[in-house]
mmCIF file of N, CA and C in Angstrom:
data_model
loop_
_atom_site.group_PDB
_atom_site.id
_atom_site.type_symbol
_atom_site.label_atom_id
_atom_site.label_comp_id
_atom_site.label_asym_id
_atom_site.label_seq_id
_atom_site.Cartn_x
_atom_site.Cartn_y
_atom_site.Cartn_z
ATOM 1 N N MET A 214 -1.000 35.368 3.414
ATOM 2 C CA MET A 214 -0.422 36.630 3.834
ATOM 3 C C MET A 214 -1.506 37.465 4.477
ATOM 4 N N THR A 215 -1.243 37.953 5.630
ATOM 5 C CA THR A 215 -2.193 38.844 6.282
ATOM 6 C C THR A 215 -2.169 40.194 5.591
ATOM 7 N N THR A 216 -3.333 40.747 5.347
ATOM 8 C CA THR A 216 -3.410 42.026 4.652
ATOM 9 C C THR A 216 -3.656 43.176 5.609
ATOM 10 N N SER A 217 -3.485 42.944 6.907
ATOM 11 C CA SER A 217 -3.697 44.017 7.871
ATOM 12 C C SER A 217 -2.565 45.040 7.846
ATOM 13 N N HIS A 218 -1.513 44.774 7.112
ATOM 14 C CA HIS A 218 -0.366 45.673 7.026
ATOM 15 C C HIS A 218 -0.420 46.502 5.747
ATOM 16 N N THR A 219 -1.576 47.046 5.422
ATOM 17 C CA THR A 219 -1.739 47.757 4.161
ATOM 18 C C THR A 219 -0.985 49.074 4.116
ATOM 19 N N TRP A 220 -0.491 49.572 5.252
ATOM 20 C CA TRP A 220 0.271 50.805 5.284
ATOM 21 C C TRP A 220 1.639 50.622 4.639
ATOM 22 N N LEU A 221 2.079 49.399 4.463
ATOM 23 C CA LEU A 221 3.300 49.062 3.733
ATOM 24 C C LEU A 221 4.580 49.727 4.237
ATOM 25 N N ARG A 222 4.751 49.808 5.500
ATOM 26 C CA ARG A 222 6.051 50.214 6.037
ATOM 27 C C ARG A 222 6.792 48.908 6.309
ATOM 28 N N TYR A 223 7.912 48.730 5.636
ATOM 29 C CA TYR A 223 8.639 47.481 5.760
ATOM 30 C C TYR A 223 10.135 47.731 5.584
ATOM 31 N N PHE A 224 10.916 46.732 5.946
ATOM 32 C CA PHE A 224 12.360 46.792 5.753
ATOM 33 C C PHE A 224 12.843 45.407 5.333
ATOM 34 N N TRP A 225 14.002 45.377 4.712
ATOM 35 C CA TRP A 225 14.615 44.127 4.271
ATOM 36 C C TRP A 225 15.793 43.819 5.185
ATOM 37 N N ARG A 226 16.061 42.528 5.377
ATOM 38 C CA ARG A 226 17.197 42.124 6.211
ATOM 39 C C ARG A 226 17.673 40.744 5.757
ATOM 40 N N PRO A 227 18.970 40.567 5.499
ATOM 41 C CA PRO A 227 19.486 39.212 5.273
ATOM 42 C C PRO A 227 19.371 38.407 6.568
ATOM 43 N N THR A 228 18.790 37.237 6.487
ATOM 44 C CA THR A 228 18.589 36.400 7.664
ATOM 45 C C THR A 228 19.033 34.971 7.375
ATOM 46 N N PRO A 229 19.415 34.218 8.400
ATOM 47 C CA PRO A 229 19.784 32.822 8.182
ATOM 48 C C PRO A 229 18.613 32.054 7.569
ATOM 49 N N ASP A 230 18.876 31.391 6.466
ATOM 50 C CA ASP A 230 17.831 30.654 5.748
ATOM 51 C C ASP A 230 18.509 29.542 4.961
ATOM 52 N N GLU A 231 18.210 28.314 5.309
ATOM 53 C CA GLU A 231 18.868 27.177 4.663
ATOM 54 C C GLU A 231 18.410 26.941 3.223
ATOM 55 N N SER A 232 17.450 27.714 2.731
ATOM 56 C CA SER A 232 17.014 27.550 1.344
ATOM 57 C C SER A 232 18.022 28.133 0.351
ATOM 58 N N SER A 233 19.013 28.873 0.859
ATOM 59 C CA SER A 233 20.033 29.490 0.015
ATOM 60 C C SER A 233 21.369 28.774 0.194
ATOM 61 N N ALA A 234 22.102 28.598 -0.905
ATOM 62 C CA ALA A 234 23.433 28.003 -0.830
ATOM 63 C C ALA A 234 24.363 28.888 0.001
ATOM 64 N N TYR A 235 24.112 30.202 0.004
ATOM 65 C CA TYR A 235 24.929 31.134 0.786
ATOM 66 C C TYR A 235 24.617 31.039 2.279
ATOM 67 N N GLY A 236 23.435 30.569 2.625
ATOM 68 C CA GLY A 236 23.044 30.447 4.027
ATOM 69 C C GLY A 236 22.222 31.599 4.556
ATOM 70 N N LEU A 237 22.091 32.670 3.747
ATOM 71 C CA LEU A 237 21.272 33.825 4.105
ATOM 72 C C LEU A 237 20.383 34.192 2.932
ATOM 73 N N VAL A 238 19.216 34.733 3.237
ATOM 74 C CA VAL A 238 18.282 35.248 2.229
ATOM 75 C C VAL A 238 17.768 36.580 2.739
ATOM 76 N N ARG A 239 17.633 37.570 1.846
ATOM 77 C CA ARG A 239 17.046 38.859 2.233
ATOM 78 C C ARG A 239 15.530 38.709 2.280
ATOM 79 N N HIS A 240 14.973 38.848 3.467
ATOM 80 C CA HIS A 240 13.527 38.789 3.655
ATOM 81 C C HIS A 240 13.002 40.164 4.034
ATOM 82 N N ALA A 241 11.733 40.409 3.740
ATOM 83 C CA ALA A 241 11.072 41.661 4.110
ATOM 84 C C ALA A 241 10.304 41.438 5.412
ATOM 85 N N PHE A 242 10.266 42.501 6.229
ATOM 86 C CA PHE A 242 9.564 42.470 7.510
ATOM 87 C C PHE A 242 8.735 43.732 7.638
ATOM 88 N N PHE A 243 7.492 43.605 8.097
ATOM 89 C CA PHE A 243 6.640 44.780 8.301
ATOM 90 C C PHE A 243 7.120 45.559 9.510
ATOM 91 N N GLY A 244 7.016 46.862 9.446
ATOM 92 C CA GLY A 244 7.399 47.715 10.557
ATOM 93 C C GLY A 244 8.659 48.501 10.259
ATOM 94 N N ILE A 245 9.322 48.916 11.333
ATOM 95 C CA ILE A 245 10.545 49.702 11.256
ATOM 96 C C ILE A 245 11.654 48.886 11.913
ATOM 97 N N ALA A 246 12.792 48.772 11.266
ATOM 98 C CA ALA A 246 13.880 47.930 11.767
ATOM 99 C C ALA A 246 14.276 48.289 13.197
ATOM 100 N N ALA A 247 14.297 49.567 13.509
ATOM 101 C CA ALA A 247 14.713 50.005 14.847
ATOM 102 C C ALA A 247 13.736 49.561 15.939
ATOM 103 N N ASP A 248 12.500 49.237 15.574
ATOM 104 C CA ASP A 248 11.479 48.861 16.551
ATOM 105 C C ASP A 248 11.325 47.351 16.731
ATOM 106 N N THR A 249 12.172 46.564 16.073
ATOM 107 C CA THR A 249 12.010 45.113 16.136
ATOM 108 C C THR A 249 12.803 44.506 17.276
ATOM 109 N N GLY A 250 12.429 43.307 17.623
ATOM 110 C CA GLY A 250 13.144 42.556 18.649
ATOM 111 C C GLY A 250 14.179 41.645 18.009
ATOM 112 N N PRO A 251 14.576 40.592 18.713
ATOM 113 C CA PRO A 251 15.598 39.687 18.187
ATOM 114 C C PRO A 251 15.108 38.781 17.058
ATOM 115 N N SER A 252 13.790 38.672 16.910
ATOM 116 C CA SER A 252 13.231 37.895 15.808
ATOM 117 C C SER A 252 11.894 38.519 15.402
ATOM 118 N N ALA A 253 11.455 38.176 14.185
ATOM 119 C CA ALA A 253 10.200 38.752 13.686
ATOM 120 C C ALA A 253 9.642 37.874 12.570
ATOM 121 N N PRO A 254 8.314 37.913 12.371
ATOM 122 C CA PRO A 254 7.734 37.203 11.233
ATOM 123 C C PRO A 254 7.980 38.001 9.949
ATOM 124 N N SER A 255 8.370 37.300 8.910
ATOM 125 C CA SER A 255 8.633 37.947 7.625
ATOM 126 C C SER A 255 7.342 38.109 6.827
ATOM 127 N N VAL A 256 7.423 38.820 5.738
ATOM 128 C CA VAL A 256 6.274 39.001 4.847
ATOM 129 C C VAL A 256 5.818 37.645 4.301
ATOM 130 N N CYS A 257 6.757 36.713 4.132
ATOM 131 C CA CYS A 257 6.393 35.373 3.639
ATOM 132 C C CYS A 257 5.952 34.452 4.775
ATOM 133 N N GLU A 258 5.678 35.051 5.947
ATOM 134 C CA GLU A 258 5.070 34.381 7.097
ATOM 135 C C GLU A 258 5.929 33.303 7.741
ATOM 136 N N ARG A 259 7.248 33.522 7.750
ATOM 137 C CA ARG A 259 8.170 32.658 8.479
ATOM 138 C C ARG A 259 8.873 33.532 9.519
ATOM 139 N N ILE A 260 9.266 32.948 10.621
ATOM 140 C CA ILE A 260 9.928 33.722 11.681
ATOM 141 C C ILE A 260 11.436 33.558 11.545
ATOM 142 N N PHE A 261 12.141 34.703 11.590
ATOM 143 C CA PHE A 261 13.592 34.697 11.439
ATOM 144 C C PHE A 261 14.252 35.507 12.546
ATOM 145 N N ALA A 262 15.478 35.106 12.893
ATOM 146 C CA ALA A 262 16.304 35.889 13.802
ATOM 147 C C ALA A 262 16.814 37.111 13.048
ATOM 148 N N LEU A 263 16.850 38.261 13.729
ATOM 149 C CA LEU A 263 17.270 39.513 13.092
ATOM 150 C C LEU A 263 18.602 39.988 13.662
ATOM 151 N N ALA A 264 19.680 39.462 13.130
ATOM 152 C CA ALA A 264 21.015 39.905 13.539
ATOM 153 C C ALA A 264 21.453 41.034 12.606
ATOM 154 N N LYS A 265 22.478 41.768 13.006
ATOM 155 C CA LYS A 265 22.995 42.842 12.164
ATOM 156 C C LYS A 265 23.866 42.226 11.065
ATOM 157 N N PRO A 266 23.457 42.360 9.801
ATOM 158 C CA PRO A 266 24.220 41.750 8.708
ATOM 159 C C PRO A 266 25.424 42.604 8.310
ATOM 160 N N SER A 267 26.391 41.958 7.698
ATOM 161 C CA SER A 267 27.551 42.676 7.169
ATOM 162 C C SER A 267 27.234 43.164 5.755
ATOM 163 N N GLU A 268 28.079 44.039 5.230
ATOM 164 C CA GLU A 268 27.913 44.483 3.841
ATOM 165 C C GLU A 268 28.017 43.300 2.893
ATOM 166 N N PHE A 269 28.905 42.382 3.207
ATOM 167 C CA PHE A 269 29.076 41.184 2.395
ATOM 168 C C PHE A 269 27.774 40.394 2.334
ATOM 169 N N ASP A 270 27.087 40.279 3.474
ATOM 170 C CA ASP A 270 25.802 39.566 3.520
ATOM 171 C C ASP A 270 24.765 40.255 2.638
ATOM 172 N N TRP A 271 24.704 41.587 2.671
ATOM 173 C CA TRP A 271 23.740 42.320 1.853
ATOM 174 C C TRP A 271 23.980 42.069 0.369
ATOM 175 N N ILE A 272 25.245 41.992 -0.012
ATOM 176 C CA ILE A 272 25.595 41.818 -1.426
ATOM 177 C C ILE A 272 25.305 40.407 -1.911
ATOM 178 N N HIS A 273 25.596 39.410 -1.090
ATOM 179 C CA HIS A 273 25.535 38.025 -1.544
ATOM 180 C C HIS A 273 24.234 37.283 -1.237
ATOM 181 N N ALA A 274 23.453 37.766 -0.310
ATOM 182 C CA ALA A 274 22.198 37.072 0.021
ATOM 183 C C ALA A 274 21.149 37.377 -1.044
ATOM 184 N N PRO A 275 20.550 36.349 -1.631
ATOM 185 C CA PRO A 275 19.491 36.591 -2.612
ATOM 186 C C PRO A 275 18.219 37.107 -1.942
ATOM 187 N N THR A 276 17.373 37.763 -2.704
ATOM 188 C CA THR A 276 16.094 38.272 -2.203
ATOM 189 C C THR A 276 15.061 37.160 -2.210
ATOM 190 N N CYS A 277 14.250 37.094 -1.164
ATOM 191 C CA CYS A 277 13.164 36.113 -1.092
ATOM 192 C C CYS A 277 12.120 36.463 -2.146
ATOM 193 N N PRO A 278 11.900 35.592 -3.125
ATOM 194 C CA PRO A 278 10.920 35.913 -4.163
ATOM 195 C C PRO A 278 9.489 36.000 -3.628
ATOM 196 N N GLN A 279 9.171 35.218 -2.610
ATOM 197 C CA GLN A 279 7.817 35.258 -2.053
ATOM 198 C C GLN A 279 7.563 36.590 -1.348
ATOM 199 N N CYS A 280 8.535 37.080 -0.569
ATOM 200 C CA CYS A 280 8.386 38.396 0.072
ATOM 201 C C CYS A 280 8.232 39.478 -0.994
ATOM 202 N N ASN A 281 9.083 39.431 -2.007
ATOM 203 C CA ASN A 281 9.064 40.422 -3.076
ATOM 204 C C ASN A 281 7.721 40.429 -3.810
ATOM 205 N N ASP A 282 7.233 39.257 -4.179
ATOM 206 C CA ASP A 282 5.955 39.159 -4.900
ATOM 207 C C ASP A 282 4.784 39.637 -4.036
ATOM 208 N N THR A 283 4.802 39.287 -2.754
ATOM 209 C CA THR A 283 3.710 39.702 -1.861
ATOM 210 C C THR A 283 3.670 41.219 -1.728
ATOM 211 N N LEU A 284 4.834 41.846 -1.558
ATOM 212 C CA LEU A 284 4.866 43.323 -1.452
ATOM 213 C C LEU A 284 4.414 43.980 -2.739
ATOM 214 N N LYS A 285 4.785 43.416 -3.878
ATOM 215 C CA LYS A 285 4.323 43.966 -5.168
ATOM 216 C C LYS A 285 2.805 43.873 -5.269
ATOM 217 N N GLU A 286 2.223 42.754 -4.847
ATOM 218 C CA GLU A 286 0.771 42.588 -4.896
ATOM 219 C C GLU A 286 0.064 43.583 -3.975
ATOM 220 N N LEU A 287 0.636 43.845 -2.800
ATOM 221 C CA LEU A 287 0.021 44.768 -1.862
ATOM 222 C C LEU A 287 0.075 46.210 -2.361
ATOM 223 N N LYS A 288 1.096 46.548 -3.137
ATOM 224 C CA LYS A 288 1.227 47.906 -3.655
ATOM 225 C C LYS A 288 0.282 48.186 -4.821
ATOM 226 N N ASP A 289 -0.009 47.166 -5.617
ATOM 227 C CA ASP A 289 -0.889 47.355 -6.773
ATOM 228 C C ASP A 289 -2.338 47.457 -6.319
ATOM 229 N N PRO A 290 -3.026 48.538 -6.737
ATOM 230 C CA PRO A 290 -4.435 48.688 -6.325
ATOM 231 C C PRO A 290 -5.359 47.725 -7.032
#
């Protein structure tokens, strides 16, 4: 994980990910959602397409544990 993003501005987005039975996983991305393009590297260092998810997707997509753990580590001094 690159640590150059120590300012910790990030957003979560359900993205297509075959590691989930649902087909989507909520990944974290550095930056501001409004400033992103059609794809972006996630906190877990994989590149995902950033489509607009439905409410159903937000509810049913599990959170990426690697993204979650990395953000927790970056927040702890």
